[in-house]
Coordinates of C-alpha atoms in Angstrom, one line a residue:
Chain A
X792 CA 0.0 0.0 0.0
X793 CA 1.5 3.3 -1.0
X794 CA 0.5 6.6 0.6
X795 CA -2.3 7.3 -1.9
X796 CA -3.7 3.8 -1.3
X797 CA -3.4 4.2 2.4
X798 CA -5.6 7.3 2.2
X799 CA -8.1 5.5 0.0
X800 CA -8.3 2.6 2.3
X801 CA -8.7 4.8 5.3
X802 CA -11.7 6.5 3.8
X803 CA -13.2 3.1 3.1
X804 CA -12.6 1.9 6.6
X805 CA -14.2 5.2 7.8
X806 CA -17.3 4.4 5.8
X807 CA -17.5 0.8 7.1
X808 CA -16.9 1.6 10.8
X809 CA -17.3 5.2 11.8
X810 CA -20.3 6.3 9.8
X811 CA -22.6 3.3 10.7
X812 CA -25.0 4.4 13.4
X813 CA -25.0 1.1 15.3
X814 CA -21.2 1.0 15.4
X815 CA -21.3 4.3 17.4
X816 CA -23.6 2.6 19.9
X817 CA -21.0 -0.1 20.3
X818 CA -18.2 2.5 20.4
X819 CA -16.2 0.9 17.7
X820 CA -12.9 2.6 16.8
X821 CA -10.8 1.6 13.8
X822 CA -7.4 0.6 15.1
X823 CA -5.4 -1.0 12.2
X824 CA -6.1 -2.1 8.7
X825 CA -4.2 -3.6 5.8
X826 CA -5.1 -5.7 2.8
X827 CA -4.9 -8.8 5.0
X828 CA -6.2 -7.7 8.3
X829 CA -8.6 -5.2 9.8
X830 CA -8.9 -4.4 13.5
X831 CA -11.4 -2.5 15.6
X832 CA -11.5 -1.8 19.4
X833 CA -14.1 -0.8 21.9
X834 CA -14.3 -0.1 25.6
X835 CA -16.5 -2.0 28.1
X836 CA -19.5 0.2 29.2
X837 CA -22.6 -0.6 31.2
X838 CA -25.0 -0.7 28.3
X839 CA -23.0 -3.4 26.5
X840 CA -23.6 -5.9 29.3
X841 CA -25.6 -9.1 28.7
X842 CA -25.3 -10.7 32.1
X843 CA -25.4 -8.2 35.0
X844 CA -24.5 -10.8 37.6
X845 CA -21.3 -11.6 35.8
X846 CA -20.6 -8.2 34.2
X847 CA -19.9 -9.7 30.8
X848 CA -20.6 -8.6 27.2
X849 CA -23.9 -9.4 25.6
X850 CA -23.5 -12.1 23.0
X851 CA -25.1 -9.8 20.5
X852 CA -22.4 -7.1 21.1
X853 CA -19.8 -9.7 20.2
X854 CA -21.7 -10.8 17.1
X855 CA -22.2 -7.2 16.0
X856 CA -18.5 -6.4 16.4
X857 CA -17.4 -9.4 14.5
X858 CA -19.9 -8.7 11.8
X859 CA -18.6 -5.1 11.5
X860 CA -14.9 -5.9 11.4
X861 CA -15.5 -8.8 8.9
X862 CA -17.6 -6.6 6.6
X863 CA -14.9 -4.0 6.6
X864 CA -12.4 -6.6 5.8
X865 CA -14.5 -7.9 2.9
X866 CA -14.8 -4.3 1.6
X867 CA -11.1 -3.7 1.7
X868 CA -10.7 -7.0 -0.2
X869 CA -12.9 -5.8 -2.9
X870 CA -11.0 -2.5 -3.1
X871 CA -7.7 -4.3 -3.3
X872 CA -9.0 -6.5 -6.2
X873 CA -10.5 -3.6 -8.1
X874 CA -8.4 -2.2 -11.0
X875 CA -10.2 1.1 -10.8
X876 CA -12.0 1.9 -7.6
X877 CA -13.8 4.8 -9.3
X878 CA -15.5 2.8 -11.9
X879 CA -19.1 1.7 -11.9
X880 CA -18.4 -2.0 -11.5
X881 CA -16.6 -1.4 -8.3
X882 CA -19.3 0.9 -7.0
X883 CA -21.9 -1.7 -7.7
X884 CA -20.0 -4.5 -6.0
X885 CA -19.5 -2.3 -2.8
X886 CA -23.2 -1.3 -2.9
X887 CA -24.2 -5.0 -3.1
X888 CA -21.8 -6.1 -0.4
X889 CA -23.9 -7.9 2.2
X890 CA -23.4 -10.6 4.9
X891 CA -24.9 -13.9 3.7
X892 CA -24.3 -15.7 6.9
X893 CA -22.1 -15.8 10.0
X894 CA -21.1 -18.2 12.7
X895 CA -20.0 -17.1 16.1
X896 CA -18.2 -19.4 18.6
X897 CA -18.3 -18.1 22.1
X898 CA -15.2 -19.5 23.7
X899 CA -15.1 -17.6 27.0
X900 CA -17.3 -15.1 28.9
X901 CA -16.7 -11.6 27.6
X902 CA -14.9 -10.2 30.6
X903 CA -12.6 -7.2 30.3
X904 CA -12.1 -3.4 30.1
X905 CA -11.2 -3.1 26.4
X906 CA -11.8 -5.4 23.5
X907 CA -10.2 -5.9 20.2
X908 CA -11.9 -7.5 17.1
X909 CA -9.8 -8.5 14.1
X910 CA -10.7 -10.1 10.8
X911 CA -8.7 -11.8 8.0
X912 CA -9.9 -12.4 4.5
X913 CA -9.7 -16.1 3.6
X914 CA -10.9 -15.7 0.1
X915 CA -12.5 -13.1 -2.2
X916 CA -13.9 -14.4 -5.5
X917 CA -16.2 -12.9 -8.1
X918 CA -19.3 -13.5 -6.0
X919 CA -18.3 -14.6 -2.5
X920 CA -15.8 -13.4 0.2
X921 CA -15.1 -15.4 3.3
X922 CA -13.6 -14.0 6.5
X923 CA -12.5 -15.3 9.9
X924 CA -12.5 -13.1 12.9
X925 CA -11.6 -13.1 16.6
X926 CA -12.4 -11.1 19.7
X927 CA -9.8 -10.6 22.5
X928 CA -9.8 -8.7 25.7
X929 CA -7.0 -6.4 26.9
X930 CA -5.1 -9.4 28.3
X931 CA -5.1 -11.1 25.0
X932 CA -7.5 -13.7 26.1
X933 CA -9.7 -15.0 23.2
X934 CA -13.4 -14.6 23.8
X935 CA -15.0 -15.4 20.5
X936 CA -14.4 -16.5 16.9
X937 CA -16.4 -15.7 13.8
X938 CA -16.6 -17.1 10.3
X939 CA -18.7 -15.1 7.8
X940 CA -19.6 -15.3 4.1
X941 CA -20.3 -12.1 2.1
X942 CA -21.9 -11.5 -1.2
X943 CA -19.6 -9.3 -3.2
X944 CA -20.9 -9.8 -6.8
Chain B
X1262 CA -49.2 -23.7 31.9
X1263 CA -51.4 -23.0 34.8
X1264 CA -51.6 -19.5 36.3
X1265 CA -48.9 -20.1 38.8
X1266 CA -46.5 -21.3 36.1
X1267 CA -47.6 -18.4 33.9
X1268 CA -46.3 -16.0 36.5
X1269 CA -43.1 -17.9 37.1
X1270 CA -42.4 -18.0 33.4
X1271 CA -43.1 -14.3 33.1
X1272 CA -40.6 -13.5 35.8
X1273 CA -38.1 -15.5 33.9
X1274 CA -38.7 -13.9 30.6
X1275 CA -38.3 -10.6 32.4
X1276 CA -34.9 -11.6 33.6
X1277 CA -33.8 -12.7 30.2
X1278 CA -35.2 -9.8 28.2
X1279 CA -36.0 -6.7 30.2
X1280 CA -33.2 -6.6 32.8
X1281 CA -30.4 -7.0 30.3
X1282 CA -28.8 -3.6 29.6
X1283 CA -28.0 -4.2 26.0
X1284 CA -31.5 -5.4 25.3
X1285 CA -32.7 -2.0 26.4
X1286 CA -30.4 -0.4 23.8
X1287 CA -32.1 -2.6 21.2
X1288 CA -35.5 -1.8 22.6
X1289 CA -36.6 -5.4 22.9
X1290 CA -40.1 -6.0 24.3
X1291 CA -41.3 -9.4 25.3
X1292 CA -44.4 -10.2 23.2
X1293 CA -45.4 -13.8 23.8
X1294 CA -43.9 -16.9 25.4
X1295 CA -44.9 -20.5 26.0
X1296 CA -42.9 -23.7 26.6
X1297 CA -42.5 -24.0 22.8
X1298 CA -42.0 -20.5 21.5
X1299 CA -40.7 -17.2 22.7
X1300 CA -41.3 -13.9 20.8
X1301 CA -39.8 -10.4 21.2
X1302 CA -40.4 -7.2 19.2
X1303 CA -38.6 -4.0 18.6
X1304 CA -39.2 -0.8 16.6
X1305 CA -36.8 0.6 14.0
X1306 CA -34.9 3.6 15.2
X1307 CA -31.9 5.5 13.7
X1308 CA -29.3 4.1 16.0
X1309 CA -30.0 0.5 14.8
X1310 CA -29.1 1.3 11.3
X1311 CA -26.2 -0.5 9.6
X1312 CA -26.4 0.9 6.1
X1313 CA -27.5 4.5 6.0
X1314 CA -27.9 4.5 2.2
X1315 CA -30.4 1.8 2.4
X1316 CA -31.9 2.5 5.9
X1317 CA -31.6 -1.1 7.0
X1318 CA -30.9 -2.8 10.3
X1319 CA -27.2 -3.5 11.2
X1320 CA -26.5 -7.2 10.9
X1321 CA -25.3 -7.1 14.5
X1322 CA -28.7 -5.9 15.7
X1323 CA -30.3 -8.9 14.0
X1324 CA -27.7 -11.2 15.5
X1325 CA -28.2 -9.7 19.0
X1326 CA -32.0 -10.0 18.8
X1327 CA -31.9 -13.6 17.7
X1328 CA -29.3 -14.4 20.4
X1329 CA -31.6 -12.8 23.1
X1330 CA -34.8 -14.5 22.0
X1331 CA -33.0 -17.8 21.6
X1332 CA -31.4 -17.6 25.1
X1333 CA -34.7 -16.8 26.7
X1334 CA -36.2 -19.8 24.9
X1335 CA -33.4 -22.0 26.2
X1336 CA -34.0 -20.7 29.8
X1337 CA -37.8 -21.4 29.5
X1338 CA -36.9 -24.9 28.3
X1339 CA -34.8 -25.5 31.4
X1340 CA -37.5 -24.1 33.6
X1341 CA -40.0 -26.5 32.0
X1342 CA -37.8 -29.5 32.6
X1343 CA -37.0 -28.6 36.2
X1344 CA -39.0 -30.5 38.8
X1345 CA -38.3 -27.8 41.4
X1346 CA -37.3 -24.4 40.1
X1347 CA -36.3 -23.3 43.5
X1348 CA -33.7 -26.0 44.0
X1349 CA -29.9 -25.5 43.7
X1350 CA -29.5 -27.7 40.7
X1351 CA -31.9 -25.5 38.7
X1352 CA -30.2 -22.3 39.9
X1353 CA -26.9 -23.7 38.9
X1354 CA -28.1 -24.7 35.4
X1355 CA -29.6 -21.3 34.8
X1356 CA -26.4 -19.6 36.1
X1357 CA -24.3 -21.6 33.7
X1358 CA -26.6 -21.1 30.7
X1359 CA -24.5 -19.7 27.9
X1360 CA -24.4 -19.5 24.1
X1361 CA -21.9 -22.0 22.7
X1362 CA -22.3 -20.9 19.1
X1363 CA -24.8 -19.3 16.7
X1364 CA -25.4 -19.2 13.0
X1365 CA -27.3 -16.4 11.4
X1366 CA -28.5 -16.5 7.8
X1367 CA -29.4 -13.0 6.4
X1368 CA -32.1 -13.7 3.9
X1369 CA -33.2 -10.2 3.0
X1370 CA -32.2 -6.6 3.9
X1371 CA -33.6 -5.6 7.3
X1372 CA -36.2 -3.1 6.1
X1373 CA -39.3 -2.2 8.1
X1374 CA -40.8 -0.2 11.0
X1375 CA -41.3 -3.0 13.5
X1376 CA -39.6 -6.3 13.8
X1377 CA -40.5 -9.6 15.5
X1378 CA -38.0 -12.2 16.6
X1379 CA -39.2 -15.7 17.6
X1380 CA -37.4 -18.8 18.8
X1381 CA -38.4 -22.4 19.1
X1382 CA -36.6 -25.1 21.2
X1383 CA -35.6 -28.0 19.1
X1384 CA -34.0 -30.0 21.9
X1385 CA -33.0 -29.6 25.5
X1386 CA -30.9 -32.3 27.0
X1387 CA -28.8 -32.6 30.1
X1388 CA -26.0 -30.5 28.7
X1389 CA -27.0 -28.9 25.4
X1390 CA -30.1 -27.0 24.2
X1391 CA -30.6 -26.2 20.5
X1392 CA -32.9 -23.4 19.2
X1393 CA -34.0 -22.1 15.8
X1394 CA -35.1 -18.5 15.4
X1395 CA -36.5 -16.1 12.8
X1396 CA -36.8 -12.4 12.3
X1397 CA -39.7 -10.9 10.5
X1398 CA -40.8 -7.3 9.7
X1399 CA -44.3 -5.9 10.2
X1400 CA -45.3 -7.2 6.8
X1401 CA -44.4 -10.8 7.8
X1402 CA -41.4 -10.8 5.4
X1403 CA -38.6 -13.0 6.7
X1404 CA -35.3 -11.2 7.2
X1405 CA -33.1 -13.6 9.0
X1406 CA -32.8 -17.1 10.5
X1407 CA -30.8 -18.3 13.5
X1408 CA -29.6 -21.6 14.8
X1409 CA -28.0 -21.6 18.2
X1410 CA -26.5 -24.1 20.7
X1411 CA -26.5 -23.4 24.5
X1412 CA -24.7 -25.0 27.3
X1413 CA -27.3 -25.8 30.0
X1414 CA -25.5 -28.3 32.2
Chain C
X1072 CA -46.5 -29.5 -11.3
X1073 CA -48.2 -31.0 -14.3
X1074 CA -47.1 -34.4 -15.7
X1075 CA -44.5 -32.9 -18.1
X1076 CA -42.9 -30.9 -15.2
X1077 CA -43.1 -34.0 -13.0
X1078 CA -40.9 -35.9 -15.5
X1079 CA -38.5 -32.9 -15.9
X1080 CA -38.1 -32.7 -12.2
X1081 CA -37.6 -36.4 -11.8
X1082 CA -34.7 -36.3 -14.3
X1083 CA -33.2 -33.5 -12.3
X1084 CA -33.5 -35.3 -9.0
X1085 CA -31.9 -38.3 -10.8
X1086 CA -28.9 -36.2 -11.7
X1087 CA -28.6 -34.8 -8.3
X1088 CA -29.0 -38.0 -6.4
X1089 CA -28.6 -41.2 -8.4
X1090 CA -25.8 -40.3 -10.7
X1091 CA -23.4 -38.9 -8.1
X1092 CA -20.8 -41.6 -7.2
X1093 CA -20.6 -40.8 -3.5
X1094 CA -24.3 -40.9 -3.1
X1095 CA -24.2 -44.6 -4.2
X1096 CA -21.7 -45.3 -1.5
X1097 CA -24.2 -43.8 1.0
X1098 CA -27.1 -45.7 -0.7
X1099 CA -29.2 -42.7 -1.2
X1100 CA -32.6 -43.2 -2.8
X1101 CA -34.9 -40.4 -3.9
X1102 CA -38.2 -40.8 -2.1
X1103 CA -40.3 -37.7 -2.7
X1104 CA -39.8 -34.3 -4.3
X1105 CA -41.9 -31.2 -5.0
X1106 CA -41.1 -27.6 -5.5
X1107 CA -41.1 -27.1 -1.7
X1108 CA -39.5 -30.2 -0.4
X1109 CA -37.1 -33.0 -1.4
X1110 CA -36.7 -36.2 0.5
X1111 CA -34.1 -39.0 0.3
X1112 CA -33.7 -42.3 2.3
X1113 CA -31.0 -44.7 3.0
X1114 CA -30.6 -47.9 5.0
X1115 CA -28.1 -48.4 7.9
X1116 CA -25.1 -50.6 6.8
X1117 CA -21.9 -51.5 8.5
X1118 CA -19.7 -49.2 6.5
X1119 CA -21.7 -46.1 7.5
X1120 CA -20.8 -46.5 11.1
X1121 CA -18.8 -43.9 12.9
X1122 CA -18.8 -45.3 16.4
X1123 CA -18.6 -49.1 16.5
X1124 CA -19.2 -49.3 20.3
X1125 CA -22.5 -47.6 19.9
X1126 CA -23.4 -48.7 16.3
X1127 CA -24.3 -45.2 15.2
X1128 CA -23.9 -43.3 11.9
X1129 CA -20.7 -41.4 11.2
X1130 CA -21.2 -37.7 11.5
X1131 CA -19.8 -37.4 8.0
X1132 CA -22.5 -39.6 6.6
X1133 CA -25.1 -37.3 8.2
X1134 CA -23.4 -34.3 6.8
X1135 CA -23.1 -35.8 3.3
X1136 CA -26.7 -36.8 3.2
X1137 CA -27.9 -33.4 4.3
X1138 CA -25.6 -31.8 1.7
X1139 CA -27.0 -34.1 -1.0
X1140 CA -30.7 -33.5 -0.3
X1141 CA -30.1 -29.7 0.2
X1142 CA -28.3 -29.4 -3.1
X1143 CA -31.0 -31.2 -4.9
X1144 CA -33.6 -28.9 -3.3
X1145 CA -31.6 -25.9 -4.5
X1146 CA -31.5 -27.3 -8.0
X1147 CA -35.2 -27.9 -8.0
X1148 CA -35.7 -24.3 -6.8
X1149 CA -33.6 -23.1 -9.8
X1150 CA -35.6 -25.2 -12.2
X1151 CA -38.9 -23.9 -10.8
X1152 CA -37.8 -20.3 -11.2
X1153 CA -36.5 -20.8 -14.7
X1154 CA -38.8 -19.7 -17.5
X1155 CA -37.0 -21.9 -20.0
X1156 CA -35.0 -24.8 -18.5
X1157 CA -33.5 -25.5 -21.9
X1158 CA -31.9 -22.1 -22.3
X1159 CA -28.2 -21.3 -21.7
X1160 CA -28.8 -19.1 -18.6
X1161 CA -30.4 -21.9 -16.8
X1162 CA -27.7 -24.4 -17.8
X1163 CA -25.1 -22.0 -16.6
X1164 CA -26.8 -21.5 -13.3
X1165 CA -27.1 -25.2 -12.7
X1166 CA -23.5 -25.7 -13.7
X1167 CA -22.4 -23.1 -11.2
X1168 CA -24.6 -24.4 -8.4
X1169 CA -22.3 -25.1 -5.4
X1170 CA -22.5 -25.2 -1.7
X1171 CA -21.0 -22.1 -0.1
X1172 CA -21.3 -23.3 3.4
X1173 CA -23.3 -25.6 5.7
X1174 CA -24.0 -26.0 9.4
X1175 CA -25.0 -29.3 10.9
X1176 CA -26.5 -29.7 14.4
X1177 CA -26.2 -33.2 15.7
X1178 CA -29.2 -33.5 18.0
X1179 CA -29.1 -37.2 18.9
X1180 CA -26.9 -40.2 18.1
X1181 CA -27.6 -41.7 14.7
X1182 CA -29.3 -44.9 15.8
X1183 CA -31.7 -46.7 13.5
X1184 CA -32.3 -49.1 10.6
X1185 CA -33.5 -46.6 7.9
X1186 CA -33.0 -42.9 7.7
X1187 CA -34.8 -40.1 5.9
X1188 CA -33.3 -36.8 5.0
X1189 CA -35.5 -33.9 3.8
X1190 CA -34.8 -30.4 2.7
X1191 CA -36.9 -27.2 2.3
X1192 CA -36.0 -24.2 0.3
X1193 CA -36.1 -21.1 2.5
X1194 CA -35.1 -18.6 -0.2
X1195 CA -33.8 -18.7 -3.8
X1196 CA -32.6 -15.4 -5.1
X1197 CA -30.5 -14.3 -8.1
X1198 CA -27.3 -15.4 -6.5
X1199 CA -28.0 -17.3 -3.3
X1200 CA -30.3 -20.1 -2.2
X1201 CA -30.8 -21.1 1.4
X1202 CA -32.1 -24.5 2.6
X1203 CA -32.9 -26.1 5.9
X1204 CA -32.8 -29.9 6.2
X1205 CA -33.5 -32.6 8.8
X1206 CA -32.5 -36.3 9.3
X1207 CA -34.9 -38.7 11.0
X1208 CA -34.8 -42.4 11.7
X1209 CA -37.5 -44.9 11.0
X1210 CA -39.2 -44.0 14.3
X1211 CA -39.5 -40.4 13.3
X1212 CA -36.8 -39.4 15.9
X1213 CA -34.9 -36.3 14.8
X1214 CA -31.1 -36.9 14.6
X1215 CA -29.7 -33.8 12.9
X1216 CA -30.5 -30.5 11.4
X1217 CA -28.8 -28.7 8.5
X1218 CA -28.7 -25.1 7.2
X1219 CA -26.9 -24.5 3.9
X1220 CA -26.2 -21.7 1.5
X1221 CA -25.8 -22.3 -2.2
X1222 CA -24.4 -20.2 -5.0
X1223 CA -26.9 -20.2 -7.8
X1224 CA -25.9 -17.2 -9.9
Chain D
X1179 CA 5.3 -35.7 24.4
X1180 CA 7.8 -38.3 25.6
X1181 CA 8.0 -41.7 23.9
X1182 CA 5.5 -43.3 26.2
X1183 CA 3.0 -40.6 25.5
X1184 CA 3.7 -40.8 21.8
X1185 CA 2.6 -44.4 21.9
X1186 CA -0.5 -43.6 23.9
X1187 CA -1.5 -40.9 21.5
X1188 CA -0.8 -43.1 18.5
X1189 CA -3.2 -45.7 19.9
X1190 CA -5.8 -43.0 20.4
X1191 CA -5.4 -41.7 16.9
X1192 CA -5.8 -45.3 15.6
X1193 CA -9.1 -45.6 17.4
X1194 CA -10.4 -42.3 16.1
X1195 CA -9.2 -42.7 12.5
X1196 CA -8.3 -46.3 11.5
X1197 CA -11.0 -48.3 13.3
X1198 CA -14.0 -46.3 12.2
X1199 CA -15.7 -48.1 9.3
X1200 CA -16.7 -45.0 7.4
X1201 CA -13.2 -43.6 7.6
X1202 CA -12.1 -46.7 5.6
X1203 CA -14.6 -45.9 2.9
X1204 CA -13.0 -42.5 2.7
X1205 CA -9.5 -44.0 2.8
X1206 CA -8.3 -41.8 5.6
X1207 CA -4.7 -42.2 6.8
X1208 CA -3.3 -40.7 9.9
X1209 CA -0.3 -38.5 8.9
X1210 CA 0.8 -36.5 11.9
X1211 CA -0.5 -35.7 15.3
X1212 CA 0.6 -33.7 18.3
X1213 CA -1.2 -32.0 21.2
X1214 CA -1.8 -29.0 19.0
X1215 CA -2.5 -30.4 15.6
X1216 CA -3.8 -33.6 13.9
X1217 CA -3.5 -34.3 10.2
X1218 CA -5.1 -37.0 8.0
X1219 CA -4.7 -37.6 4.2
X1220 CA -6.6 -39.4 1.5
X1221 CA -6.3 -40.1 -2.2
X1222 CA -8.9 -39.1 -4.8
X1223 CA -10.8 -42.1 -6.1
X1224 CA -13.9 -42.4 -8.3
X1225 CA -16.4 -43.1 -5.6
X1226 CA -15.6 -39.9 -3.7
X1227 CA -16.8 -37.8 -6.6
X1228 CA -19.7 -35.5 -6.2
X1229 CA -19.8 -33.8 -9.6
X1230 CA -18.8 -36.1 -12.4
X1231 CA -18.7 -33.3 -15.0
X1232 CA -16.0 -31.5 -13.0
X1233 CA -14.4 -34.5 -11.3
X1234 CA -14.5 -32.9 -7.9
X1235 CA -14.9 -34.2 -4.3
X1236 CA -18.5 -34.6 -3.0
X1237 CA -19.2 -31.9 -0.4
X1238 CA -20.1 -34.7 2.0
X1239 CA -16.6 -36.3 1.7
X1240 CA -15.1 -33.0 2.7
X1241 CA -17.5 -32.6 5.6
X1242 CA -16.8 -36.2 6.7
X1243 CA -13.1 -35.8 6.6
X1244 CA -13.1 -32.5 8.5
X1245 CA -15.4 -34.1 11.1
X1246 CA -13.1 -37.1 11.5
X1247 CA -9.9 -35.1 11.9
X1248 CA -11.6 -32.6 14.2
X1249 CA -13.0 -35.3 16.4
X1250 CA -9.6 -36.9 16.7
X1251 CA -8.1 -33.6 17.7
X1252 CA -10.7 -33.2 20.4
X1253 CA -9.9 -36.7 21.7
X1254 CA -6.2 -35.9 21.8
X1255 CA -7.1 -32.7 23.7
X1256 CA -9.0 -34.7 26.3
X1257 CA -6.1 -37.1 26.6
X1258 CA -3.6 -34.2 27.1
X1259 CA -5.8 -32.7 29.9
X1260 CA -6.3 -36.0 31.6
X1261 CA -4.1 -36.6 34.7
X1262 CA -4.7 -40.3 34.5
X1263 CA -5.9 -41.7 31.1
X1264 CA -6.7 -45.0 32.7
X1265 CA -9.2 -43.7 35.2
X1266 CA -12.9 -43.9 34.8
X1267 CA -13.5 -40.2 34.5
X1268 CA -11.3 -40.1 31.4
X1269 CA -13.0 -43.2 29.9
X1270 CA -16.4 -41.6 30.5
X1271 CA -15.4 -38.3 28.8
X1272 CA -14.0 -40.1 25.8
X1273 CA -17.1 -42.3 25.6
X1274 CA -19.3 -39.2 25.6
X1275 CA -17.2 -37.3 23.1
X1276 CA -19.6 -36.2 20.3
X1277 CA -19.9 -33.5 17.7
X1278 CA -22.5 -30.9 18.8
X1279 CA -22.3 -29.0 15.5
X1280 CA -20.1 -28.2 12.6
X1281 CA -19.8 -25.5 10.0
X1282 CA -18.1 -26.1 6.7
X1283 CA -17.0 -23.3 4.3
X1284 CA -16.4 -24.6 0.8
X1285 CA -13.8 -22.2 -0.6
X1286 CA -12.9 -23.9 -3.9
X1287 CA -13.9 -27.0 -5.9
X1288 CA -12.3 -30.1 -4.5
X1289 CA -9.9 -30.8 -7.3
X1290 CA -6.7 -32.8 -6.8
X1291 CA -5.1 -36.2 -6.5
X1292 CA -4.3 -36.3 -2.8
X1293 CA -5.9 -34.3 0.0
X1294 CA -4.8 -33.3 3.5
X1295 CA -7.1 -32.4 6.3
X1296 CA -5.8 -30.8 9.5
X1297 CA -7.4 -29.7 12.7
X1298 CA -6.3 -27.4 15.6
X1299 CA -7.8 -27.3 19.0
X1300 CA -8.9 -23.8 19.9
X1301 CA -10.3 -24.6 23.3
X1302 CA -11.0 -27.6 25.5
X1303 CA -13.0 -26.9 28.6
X1304 CA -14.8 -29.1 31.1
X1305 CA -17.8 -29.6 28.8
X1306 CA -17.0 -28.2 25.4
X1307 CA -14.1 -28.4 22.9
X1308 CA -13.8 -26.2 19.8
X1309 CA -11.7 -27.0 16.7
X1310 CA -10.9 -25.3 13.4
X1311 CA -9.9 -27.4 10.4
X1312 CA -8.8 -27.1 6.8
X1313 CA -8.7 -29.2 3.7
X1314 CA -5.9 -28.7 1.1
X1315 CA -5.0 -30.5 -2.0
X1316 CA -1.5 -31.7 -3.0
X1317 CA -0.6 -28.3 -4.4
X1318 CA -1.4 -26.7 -1.0
X1319 CA -4.5 -25.0 -2.4
X1320 CA -7.1 -24.5 0.3
X1321 CA -10.5 -26.2 -0.5
X1322 CA -12.5 -26.0 2.7
X1323 CA -12.6 -24.8 6.3
X1324 CA -14.4 -26.3 9.2
X1325 CA -15.3 -25.1 12.7
X1326 CA -16.8 -27.7 15.1
X1327 CA -18.0 -27.9 18.7
X1328 CA -17.7 -31.1 20.7
X1329 CA -19.3 -32.2 23.9
X1330 CA -16.5 -33.6 26.1
X1331 CA -18.0 -33.6 29.6

């Protein structure tokens, strides 16, 4: 990624993370991104709790975060494959980008002060992109895994 | 369900829907519940949007809603199987109730004014409960499907 | 389905069940089919066993059977939507038909003498079809559930 | 793993791969195993074909192979955690080992002469083990991914 691309990607990541209303509720912040990996972070806060006895994240917060970071990764994958990101074909592919399905594995209770969700692109074809994602807390403990399929054609 | 059970179940559904902080963010309201089916509803509002061009629900809102209704259904299933809901074994099973994994299939964009999520219990054993869930809009159009596995032992 | 369609569908089901080498290993027989539901059956035999202490089906046999019946259902869905099943567009869609992903929930050990796998089409769009499937034994006990996504565009 | 453990693990892998009737149909051979990773291989043969136009593996063969290698990995994980593999508690956990659910992502058509399936253990707790698995062909091209949850308690 040269500097020009860096800026282009950053704008994209902005669209896919910062501008989405529900991502603001979650408090998602873009941390890192490259053509292989995208990472967002968010702080624990009372309204994200799912189990008030145990003070742990709601499963839906975890799912939403993994969905957001995975979708951003799929968008970056499309951008990377596009010969001309200003052309109509690319615009149409981004517009049609949508989650087909997602699986989340909840490995441990979502305990922590700050969480980090990252996604990798396993494959991006003409029609389908596949990502794997993970959620960790500030101690590096793994909390959940995601696998998602996106329509990109 | 006799009247006494009806009240007992209602208290449970309260715990699993109303008291959870993140469910308030989503605006989830308990609509119906029985030993076979649990249903929650919520209204569209700007902060639940995932794609502001298309004015549709965030995939994570859908996932969170299906997770919430499915978990409540699993809890009701445990309650139904319990011989004495005041004993320690039951309390321990409810305390340990947790989502192992979930799959969401996004069938159509989440367009609508009011959404309804319902879950059915497919199996509740000594250790594992399995649910299937669906999200519809106010026109009865199906938006998403869920399948989830819960640890109940 | 009129008689002419009945024959057309039967040929299709033949292709998707009978002619596939691995389906012969499994012993799959087409039992019923309509535009909404497809059903195959197979008999227990020693080589399908996964756990020889318990004499139960291999999880992979269950997955393979649910994959086969779901793929056939998706093909029938394409056929049903096609205005002209002899045209090139239809041929191309069938040729590109492929499983994107599948989830299997193993509800109970695969005990029995004869098993029945059925699939329903939940949605067939321009690019994606989604099915749900079930496996029962001869006593009607449910053994496994499947959810699968197919590329049909 | 010292030499004694090496032998113990080998016997286990034998049980989980070689002695299972359906694994013989697939032609699975144990290639490598450690406490972190288990690997099996199998050669293409006509009866494993799912699409005879394209000469590719049946999706069910892929699912069955990923299920087999993942289950073996979960068993090795149990063995590793066991303080005394001859005691009753361990025997009971192994006896109850069963797949709860599995997701398979089909990334590319199953073309090749020889295939390799490997699994890693992501987590093994008191009740649940979670694995991720992959299928490659002899050129190292990735064909499919699996995520599976096992009951181990």
